[in-house]
Coordinates of C-alpha atoms and ligand atoms in Angstrom, one line a residue:
T15 CA 18.2 7.3 -52.7
Q16 CA 16.8 3.7 -52.5
N17 CA 19.6 3.0 -49.8
R18 CA 19.0 6.0 -47.7
E19 CA 16.3 4.5 -45.3
H20 CA 17.7 3.4 -42.3
F21 CA 16.6 -0.6 -42.5
R22 CA 16.8 -0.5 -46.7
P23 CA 19.0 -3.4 -47.2
V24 CA 22.1 -2.9 -49.4
Y25 CA 22.2 -6.1 -51.4
H26 CA 18.9 -7.9 -51.0
H27 CA 16.4 -7.4 -53.0
T28 CA 13.0 -4.8 -52.2
P29 CA 10.2 -3.4 -53.6
L30 CA 10.9 0.3 -54.4
Y31 CA 8.1 1.1 -52.1
G32 CA 5.3 -0.9 -50.8
W33 CA 4.2 -4.5 -49.6
M34 CA 6.0 -7.1 -50.9
N35 CA 5.6 -11.2 -50.2
D36 CA 6.1 -14.2 -51.8
P37 CA 8.6 -14.2 -54.8
N38 CA 6.3 -15.3 -57.7
G39 CA 7.4 -16.7 -61.4
M40 CA 10.6 -16.6 -61.2
F41 CA 12.6 -18.2 -64.2
Y42 CA 15.8 -17.2 -66.7
K43 CA 15.6 -16.3 -70.2
D44 CA 18.4 -14.6 -72.4
G45 CA 20.5 -14.0 -69.6
V46 CA 18.0 -12.7 -67.8
W47 CA 16.7 -13.3 -64.2
H48 CA 13.1 -12.6 -63.7
L49 CA 11.6 -12.3 -60.2
Y50 CA 7.7 -11.2 -59.8
Y51 CA 6.5 -10.7 -56.3
Q52 CA 2.9 -10.7 -54.2
Y53 CA 3.1 -7.3 -54.4
N54 CA 0.6 -4.2 -53.0
P55 CA 1.7 -1.3 -55.2
Y56 CA -0.8 1.1 -52.5
G57 CA 0.1 0.7 -49.1
S58 CA 3.0 -0.9 -46.7
Q59 CA 0.8 -3.7 -45.7
W60 CA -0.7 -7.5 -47.1
E61 CA -3.8 -6.2 -49.3
N62 CA -4.8 -5.6 -53.2
M63 CA -2.3 -8.5 -54.2
T64 CA -0.2 -8.1 -57.6
W65 CA 2.2 -9.4 -59.2
G66 CA 5.4 -6.7 -59.1
H67 CA 8.2 -7.4 -61.3
S68 CA 11.9 -7.0 -61.1
T69 CA 14.7 -8.3 -63.2
S70 CA 18.6 -8.7 -62.8
K71 CA 21.9 -9.9 -64.8
D72 CA 23.5 -10.9 -61.9
L73 CA 21.3 -12.0 -59.4
I74 CA 22.0 -9.1 -56.9
H75 CA 21.4 -5.9 -58.3
W76 CA 17.6 -5.6 -59.4
E77 CA 15.9 -3.5 -61.7
A78 CA 12.0 -2.5 -60.4
Q79 CA 10.2 -2.9 -63.7
P80 CA 6.5 -2.5 -64.4
L81 CA 3.3 -4.3 -62.3
A82 CA 3.1 -7.5 -64.5
I83 CA -0.4 -8.8 -63.8
E84 CA -3.0 -6.9 -61.9
A85 CA -6.6 -8.0 -60.3
D86 CA -9.8 -8.5 -62.8
W87 CA -12.9 -9.6 -62.0
L88 CA -11.7 -13.2 -60.7
G89 CA -9.8 -11.8 -57.9
S90 CA -6.9 -10.3 -56.7
I91 CA -3.3 -12.3 -58.2
F92 CA -2.3 -14.9 -55.4
S93 CA 1.2 -16.5 -56.0
G94 CA 2.0 -18.6 -59.1
S95 CA 4.6 -19.5 -61.6
C96 CA 6.4 -19.1 -65.0
V97 CA 7.2 -21.1 -67.5
T98 CA 9.4 -20.6 -71.0
N99 CA 7.7 -22.2 -73.9
G100 CA 9.8 -21.4 -77.4
S101 CA 9.7 -17.4 -77.0
E102 CA 6.4 -17.4 -74.9
V103 CA 6.7 -17.0 -70.9
V104 CA 3.3 -18.6 -69.4
A105 CA 2.4 -17.3 -66.1
F106 CA 0.3 -19.2 -63.6
Y107 CA -1.3 -17.6 -60.8
T108 CA -4.4 -18.0 -58.1
S109 CA -7.0 -15.7 -59.1
A110 CA -8.3 -14.9 -55.0
G111 CA -12.1 -13.7 -55.3
H112 CA -15.1 -15.5 -53.5
H113 CA -13.4 -19.0 -54.3
Q114 CA -9.4 -19.6 -55.2
T115 CA -9.5 -20.8 -58.7
Q116 CA -6.2 -21.0 -61.0
S117 CA -5.7 -18.9 -64.0
M118 CA -3.0 -18.2 -66.7
A119 CA -1.7 -15.5 -68.6
V120 CA 0.8 -15.0 -71.6
S121 CA 3.4 -13.0 -72.2
K122 CA 5.1 -12.4 -76.1
D123 CA 7.4 -10.1 -75.0
G124 CA 9.8 -11.7 -72.3
G125 CA 8.1 -11.4 -69.5
R126 CA 7.6 -7.6 -69.5
T127 CA 3.8 -7.6 -70.0
F128 CA 1.1 -10.3 -69.9
K129 CA -2.6 -11.3 -71.5
K130 CA -4.7 -13.2 -69.9
Y131 CA -6.2 -16.1 -70.9
S132 CA -9.6 -15.8 -72.3
G133 CA -10.4 -19.2 -71.2
N134 CA -9.7 -18.5 -67.5
P135 CA -10.1 -20.0 -64.8
I136 CA -8.2 -22.8 -65.8
L137 CA -8.4 -24.9 -62.5
T138 CA -11.1 -24.9 -60.1
T139 CA -12.0 -27.2 -57.1
S140 CA -15.5 -27.1 -55.0
D141 CA -14.6 -28.6 -52.4
I142 CA -11.5 -26.5 -51.0
A143 CA -11.1 -23.0 -49.5
D144 CA -7.1 -23.3 -49.8
F145 CA -6.5 -24.1 -53.0
R146 CA -3.4 -21.8 -54.5
D147 CA 0.0 -21.3 -55.5
P148 CA 0.8 -23.2 -59.0
K149 CA 3.8 -24.5 -59.5
A150 CA 4.2 -25.4 -63.1
F151 CA 7.5 -27.2 -65.1
W152 CA 8.5 -29.1 -67.9
N153 CA 9.3 -32.8 -66.3
E154 CA 11.5 -34.0 -69.0
D155 CA 11.8 -37.8 -67.7
A156 CA 8.3 -37.7 -68.3
K157 CA 8.0 -35.6 -71.2
M158 CA 5.2 -33.8 -70.0
W159 CA 4.0 -30.7 -68.5
N160 CA 2.9 -30.9 -64.5
L161 CA 1.7 -29.0 -62.4
I162 CA 1.5 -28.5 -58.3
L163 CA -0.4 -26.8 -55.7
A164 CA -1.3 -26.6 -52.3
A165 CA -5.1 -27.9 -51.2
G166 CA -5.6 -27.2 -48.0
Q167 CA -2.8 -29.7 -46.0
E168 CA -1.9 -31.1 -48.9
M169 CA -0.3 -30.6 -52.7
R170 CA -2.1 -31.9 -55.8
I171 CA -0.6 -32.8 -59.0
Y172 CA -1.7 -32.4 -62.6
S173 CA -0.2 -33.1 -65.9
S174 CA -0.7 -31.3 -69.4
K175 CA 0.2 -31.9 -72.8
D176 CA -0.5 -27.6 -73.6
L177 CA -0.5 -25.8 -70.7
K178 CA -4.3 -25.2 -71.0
A179 CA -6.0 -28.3 -69.8
W180 CA -5.1 -30.0 -66.9
K181 CA -5.7 -33.6 -65.5
Y182 CA -5.7 -34.5 -62.1
E183 CA -3.2 -36.9 -61.2
S184 CA -2.6 -37.2 -57.5
S185 CA -2.5 -35.7 -53.8
F186 CA 0.6 -36.1 -51.6
G187 CA 1.1 -35.5 -47.8
K188 CA -1.9 -36.5 -45.8
E189 CA 0.1 -38.1 -43.0
Y190 CA 3.6 -36.6 -43.9
G191 CA 5.7 -34.1 -42.0
N192 CA 4.2 -30.9 -40.0
H193 CA 0.8 -30.3 -40.4
S194 CA 0.3 -27.7 -37.9
G195 CA -0.8 -25.1 -40.5
V196 CA -2.0 -24.4 -44.0
W197 CA 0.5 -26.0 -47.1
E198 CA 1.6 -23.1 -49.2
C199 CA 3.9 -22.1 -52.4
P200 CA 5.0 -25.7 -53.5
D201 CA 7.7 -26.6 -55.8
L202 CA 8.7 -29.7 -57.3
F203 CA 12.1 -30.4 -59.5
K204 CA 15.1 -33.0 -59.5
I205 CA 18.3 -32.6 -58.1
D206 CA 20.7 -35.4 -59.1
N207 CA 18.3 -38.7 -58.6
K208 CA 16.1 -37.6 -56.4
W209 CA 12.6 -35.3 -56.7
V210 CA 12.3 -32.7 -54.1
L211 CA 8.9 -31.5 -52.7
I212 CA 9.1 -27.9 -51.3
C213 CA 6.3 -27.1 -48.7
N214 CA 5.9 -23.9 -47.2
I215 CA 3.9 -24.3 -43.8
N216 CA 2.0 -21.2 -42.1
P217 CA 2.1 -21.8 -39.0
G218 CA 3.8 -24.7 -37.8
G219 CA 7.6 -24.0 -38.5
P220 CA 10.6 -25.2 -36.3
F221 CA 10.5 -21.6 -34.5
G222 CA 6.5 -20.5 -34.6
G223 CA 4.9 -18.7 -37.4
S224 CA 6.0 -19.9 -41.4
A225 CA 8.5 -21.6 -42.6
T226 CA 10.1 -24.0 -45.5
Q227 CA 9.7 -27.7 -45.2
Y228 CA 10.4 -30.2 -48.1
F229 CA 10.5 -34.0 -49.3
V230 CA 12.8 -36.2 -50.8
G231 CA 11.5 -39.1 -52.7
Q232 CA 10.8 -40.1 -56.5
F233 CA 8.3 -38.7 -59.1
D234 CA 6.9 -40.1 -62.2
G235 CA 5.1 -37.3 -63.9
H236 CA 1.9 -38.6 -62.1
K237 CA 2.8 -38.9 -58.4
F238 CA 5.3 -38.3 -55.6
T239 CA 6.5 -41.0 -53.6
C240 CA 8.7 -40.2 -50.3
E241 CA 11.3 -41.6 -49.1
S242 CA 11.4 -40.7 -45.6
M243 CA 8.8 -42.5 -42.8
P244 CA 6.0 -40.2 -42.8
K245 CA 7.1 -38.7 -39.7
V246 CA 10.3 -37.0 -40.7
T247 CA 10.2 -33.5 -41.2
K248 CA 13.4 -31.7 -42.9
W249 CA 13.2 -27.7 -43.0
L250 CA 14.9 -25.7 -45.5
D251 CA 16.5 -22.9 -43.0
Y252 CA 16.2 -23.0 -39.7
G253 CA 15.6 -19.0 -38.9
K254 CA 12.3 -17.1 -38.5
D255 CA 12.2 -15.5 -41.5
H256 CA 12.8 -17.7 -44.8
Y257 CA 9.3 -18.3 -46.2
A258 CA 7.8 -19.0 -49.3
T259 CA 10.9 -20.5 -51.3
V260 CA 10.5 -21.3 -54.6
S261 CA 12.9 -21.9 -57.5
F262 CA 13.8 -20.0 -60.6
Y263 CA 12.3 -22.2 -63.6
N264 CA 15.2 -23.0 -66.4
A265 CA 18.0 -21.7 -64.7
P266 CA 21.5 -22.1 -66.7
D267 CA 23.8 -25.0 -65.8
N268 CA 20.8 -27.0 -64.1
R269 CA 21.3 -25.0 -61.1
R270 CA 18.2 -25.5 -58.9
T271 CA 18.5 -21.3 -57.7
V272 CA 15.9 -20.7 -54.9
L273 CA 15.1 -16.9 -53.2
A274 CA 13.2 -17.0 -50.2
W275 CA 10.6 -14.2 -48.6
M276 CA 12.7 -13.0 -45.6
S277 CA 9.5 -12.5 -43.0
N278 CA 7.6 -14.2 -40.9
W279 CA 3.8 -14.2 -41.1
Q280 CA 3.7 -13.5 -37.3
Y281 CA 5.1 -10.0 -37.8
A282 CA 5.9 -9.2 -41.5
N283 CA 2.8 -6.4 -41.4
Q284 CA 4.2 -4.5 -37.9
V285 CA 8.1 -4.7 -38.9
P286 CA 9.9 -1.0 -38.6
T287 CA 10.9 -0.6 -42.0
K288 CA 9.1 2.7 -43.6
Q289 CA 9.0 3.4 -47.3
F290 CA 8.5 -0.7 -48.1
R291 CA 7.8 -4.1 -46.1
S292 CA 9.9 -6.9 -46.8
A293 CA 13.3 -8.6 -49.2
N294 CA 14.2 -11.4 -50.2
S295 CA 16.8 -14.0 -49.1
I296 CA 20.2 -14.1 -50.9
P297 CA 19.7 -16.0 -53.9
R298 CA 20.9 -20.0 -53.0
D299 CA 21.7 -23.1 -55.1
L300 CA 20.4 -26.3 -53.5
G301 CA 21.9 -29.7 -53.4
L302 CA 21.8 -32.9 -51.6
F303 CA 23.4 -34.6 -49.0
R304 CA 23.4 -37.5 -46.9
H305 CA 23.4 -38.1 -43.1
G306 CA 22.4 -41.2 -41.7
E307 CA 19.9 -43.0 -43.6
E308 CA 18.3 -39.6 -44.7
T309 CA 18.8 -37.5 -48.0
Y310 CA 18.6 -33.6 -47.3
V311 CA 18.6 -31.0 -49.3
S312 CA 22.2 -28.6 -49.2
V313 CA 21.5 -25.1 -49.3
I314 CA 24.9 -22.8 -50.6
P315 CA 25.0 -18.7 -51.4
S316 CA 24.6 -18.7 -55.1
K317 CA 28.2 -18.1 -56.7
E318 CA 27.0 -15.0 -57.6
M319 CA 27.8 -13.6 -53.6
L320 CA 31.5 -14.3 -54.7
A321 CA 31.1 -11.7 -57.2
V322 CA 30.5 -9.0 -55.2
R323 CA 32.8 -10.0 -52.2
G324 CA 34.9 -7.0 -51.7
A325 CA 37.9 -5.6 -49.8
K326 CA 38.9 -7.0 -46.8
I327 CA 37.7 -5.2 -43.4
K328 CA 38.2 -5.0 -39.8
N329 CA 35.1 -4.4 -38.5
P330 CA 31.5 -5.2 -39.1
T331 CA 30.0 -3.1 -40.8
E332 CA 26.3 -2.3 -42.3
A333 CA 26.5 -4.9 -45.5
C334 CA 29.4 -7.3 -45.2
E335 CA 30.3 -11.1 -44.8
I336 CA 32.3 -12.8 -42.2
L337 CA 34.3 -16.3 -42.7
I338 CA 34.2 -17.9 -39.1
D339 CA 36.8 -20.5 -39.1
T340 CA 35.0 -22.6 -36.3
K341 CA 36.8 -24.7 -33.4
S342 CA 34.8 -27.4 -31.3
Q343 CA 33.0 -24.4 -29.4
T344 CA 32.7 -21.2 -31.2
E345 CA 31.1 -17.8 -30.0
I346 CA 30.1 -15.4 -32.2
V347 CA 28.9 -12.0 -30.5
L348 CA 28.1 -8.9 -33.0
S349 CA 27.2 -5.5 -31.5
N350 CA 27.2 -2.0 -31.6
N351 CA 27.5 1.3 -29.6
K352 CA 24.3 1.5 -28.0
G353 CA 24.6 -2.1 -26.7
E354 CA 22.6 -3.9 -28.8
K355 CA 23.9 -7.3 -29.9
V356 CA 23.5 -10.9 -31.5
T357 CA 24.7 -14.0 -30.2
M358 CA 25.3 -16.9 -32.0
K359 CA 27.1 -20.3 -30.7
Y360 CA 28.5 -23.2 -32.9
D361 CA 28.4 -26.5 -30.8
G362 CA 30.7 -29.1 -32.0
Q363 CA 29.5 -31.9 -29.3
Q364 CA 25.6 -31.2 -29.6
Q365 CA 26.6 -30.7 -33.5
T366 CA 24.1 -27.2 -33.3
F367 CA 23.8 -23.8 -34.4
M368 CA 22.6 -21.5 -32.4
M369 CA 20.8 -17.3 -32.8
E370 CA 20.0 -15.3 -30.2
R371 CA 18.4 -12.0 -31.7
V372 CA 16.4 -10.9 -28.0
K373 CA 18.7 -7.7 -27.6
S374 CA 19.1 -7.4 -31.1
G375 CA 17.7 -3.9 -31.6
D376 CA 14.2 -2.6 -31.9
V377 CA 12.4 -6.0 -31.1
S378 CA 9.4 -4.4 -29.4
F379 CA 6.8 -4.9 -32.5
S380 CA 5.5 -8.1 -31.6
E381 CA 5.9 -10.4 -28.8
A382 CA 7.1 -13.2 -31.5
F383 CA 9.9 -11.5 -32.5
P384 CA 12.5 -11.8 -29.8
A385 CA 13.7 -15.1 -30.3
V386 CA 16.3 -18.1 -30.3
T387 CA 16.6 -20.3 -32.9
V388 CA 18.6 -23.4 -32.8
A389 CA 19.7 -25.7 -35.9
P390 CA 21.1 -29.6 -36.5
T391 CA 24.4 -29.0 -38.2
F392 CA 24.7 -32.3 -39.9
G393 CA 27.8 -33.3 -38.8
T394 CA 31.1 -31.1 -38.3
V395 CA 31.4 -27.1 -39.1
K396 CA 35.0 -26.1 -40.2
Q397 CA 33.6 -22.8 -41.3
L398 CA 30.2 -20.5 -41.8
R399 CA 29.7 -18.1 -43.8
I400 CA 27.6 -14.8 -41.9
F401 CA 25.9 -12.3 -44.2
I402 CA 25.0 -9.3 -42.6
D403 CA 22.7 -6.3 -44.3
R404 CA 21.0 -4.1 -42.6
C405 CA 18.1 -5.5 -41.4
S406 CA 19.3 -9.3 -41.9
I407 CA 21.8 -12.0 -40.6
E408 CA 21.9 -15.4 -42.9
V409 CA 24.2 -17.9 -41.7
F410 CA 25.3 -20.8 -43.9
D411 CA 28.0 -23.6 -43.2
A412 CA 30.3 -23.7 -45.7
E413 CA 29.6 -27.0 -46.6
G414 CA 25.7 -26.4 -47.8
K415 CA 24.4 -28.4 -44.1
M416 CA 22.8 -25.8 -42.3
A417 CA 21.0 -22.5 -43.0
M418 CA 19.7 -19.7 -40.8
T419 CA 17.8 -16.3 -41.6
N420 CA 16.9 -14.1 -39.1
L421 CA 15.8 -10.3 -39.4
V422 CA 17.3 -7.6 -37.0
F423 CA 16.6 -4.3 -36.6
P424 CA 19.6 -2.6 -34.6
S425 CA 19.5 1.2 -34.4
E426 CA 22.7 1.8 -35.5
P427 CA 24.9 -1.0 -37.5
Y428 CA 26.7 -3.5 -35.5
N429 CA 30.4 -2.2 -36.0
T430 CA 32.4 -4.9 -33.2
L431 CA 32.8 -8.6 -33.8
K432 CA 34.3 -11.4 -30.6
V433 CA 34.7 -14.6 -31.6
K434 CA 35.8 -16.6 -28.8
G435 CA 37.3 -19.6 -30.0
G436 CA 37.9 -19.5 -34.0
K437 CA 38.9 -17.0 -36.1
A438 CA 36.8 -14.3 -38.5
T439 CA 37.7 -12.9 -42.0
I440 CA 35.5 -10.0 -42.8
Y441 CA 34.7 -8.9 -46.1
Q442 CA 32.9 -6.0 -47.5
V443 CA 29.9 -6.8 -49.5
K444 CA 29.9 -4.4 -52.8
N445 CA 26.9 -2.9 -53.7
Ligands
FRU22 C1 2.1 -17.4 -48.7 C2 0.4 -17.1 -49.3 C3 0.5 -17.3 -50.6 C4 -0.4 -17.2 -51.3 C5 0.1 -15.3 -50.8 C6 -1.1 -14.4 -51.0 O1 2.6 -16.3 -48.1 O2 -0.2 -16.7 -48.2 O3 -0.4 -19.0 -50.1 O4 -0.7 -17.2 -52.9 O5 0.6 -15.2 -49.7 O6 -0.7 -12.9 -50.9

C-alpha cells in the first residue's frame, strides 16, 4: 500500500504518514542502520515535533518503528544525535520549550525505546534563542567525547568524559562561510587526515532557502581551525532540496555515510504529496578531493545503491537510474506525455552542470519552486549518475565532485529521454 500514493517514492525513505523533516540520531549497530527523524505523527505540516524511527538492514529498505522520543514538560523534541556507548545507545536532542536546551536519553534495547535522563536539561544558555541540534561523537584522536551544536550563526563545541557533564571549549564560524541565515544541524568528523564541519543553513542556500555548507580543517577536541580563507563557501549539494545533512555514527568500514532531508524550508509545508510530507535523499558516502588550492568533500551514492540496480531498460520509468557518458557538451531532456519536462546540461567548457524544473509538472504551490540550479563540476565530467524516483531527481558525477538534488512533481512519470552529445544507459531501480 505504501507505494500507491502518486508521489510516494519507491526507494527513498518516507514516514508512513504525517510530516517529517531532519534526519536525527542516525547510527549503525549490529548490522542495523537506525534513522530517527523530526516527525509530526498527527498531521502533514511542521508541528508537535517528536523523534520518529525507522530501521534498515541494507540502507534502502526501511521498516517503520514506534515513536522513539516524545515531548515532555521541557518542550517538544527537536533535532539531535545518538552515540553508542558499550551496550547503550545515548541520544542527545534539543528540548524546544520556552528556551531551547539540550537533553539526553538512554536506550538499553538497542535504540527502540529511550528513557530520559533525570538530570535534563544537560546544556543551557542564557544569551541565545537559537541553541540546538547537538551532535555528539567519540573523538578517537583526542580520546574524549565531543559535542557540537548550533548557536545562532556559529557552532559551539563541548567536551565530556561521561556524556553527562559537558565543558564549553570553543566557538567556530563568526567570520566564516555564508551567514545569510540561521546555522543549524552541525556535524563534525574526520575523513582521511582532515576534519569536516557540516553547517546546514536556512535561508542562504545557493538557489534560495535551506542548504548544506561545510568547512574543511583540523580539530583537536577543543577547537576547529578552518584551513580556508574566511570568505570561502563550500556547498555539499547544489540542488534546492538537500538539507539537514548529518552522518551515521559508527558506520562500518570507517565509512562516512550521510542522509539529507529532501526538501527546502521555502515550500516544504506546501509540496503536493498527500499522506506524507518529505522523503530523505538516497544514502551517500563522503570523501575528500582537491581542486586548486582547496580541499572539498566528495559525495557518491552509497554502494548499497548498486545492489538495487536492476535490469537495463529502454525508457525512463518512475524509479530508475540513468548513466550518461558525457561529451564536452551534453544536453539531457526528460519528459512525459503531458509535455512536462526537466532539462539538464553539462557544459565542459564552463565546467558546470545545470538542471531546470520550471515546466517539470506541478510547480504552482510556491513561487520559489520553479527554478534553475547550477553546480560547478570542479573539472571534466566523464559520466553522470541520475537517480529518478516518483518526486525527485538526484544527479552525481561519477567521481563524486558534484551532487544536485531537486524535487519534481510530474503528473505522470517521465517516460522519454533525449540526450544530445552523450550516451545513456537506463537501469530499473529494484524496490
Ligand atoms: C532544521 C531545524 C532544526 C530544528 C528542527 C525542528 O530543519 O530547524 O534546527 O531542530 O528543524 O524541527
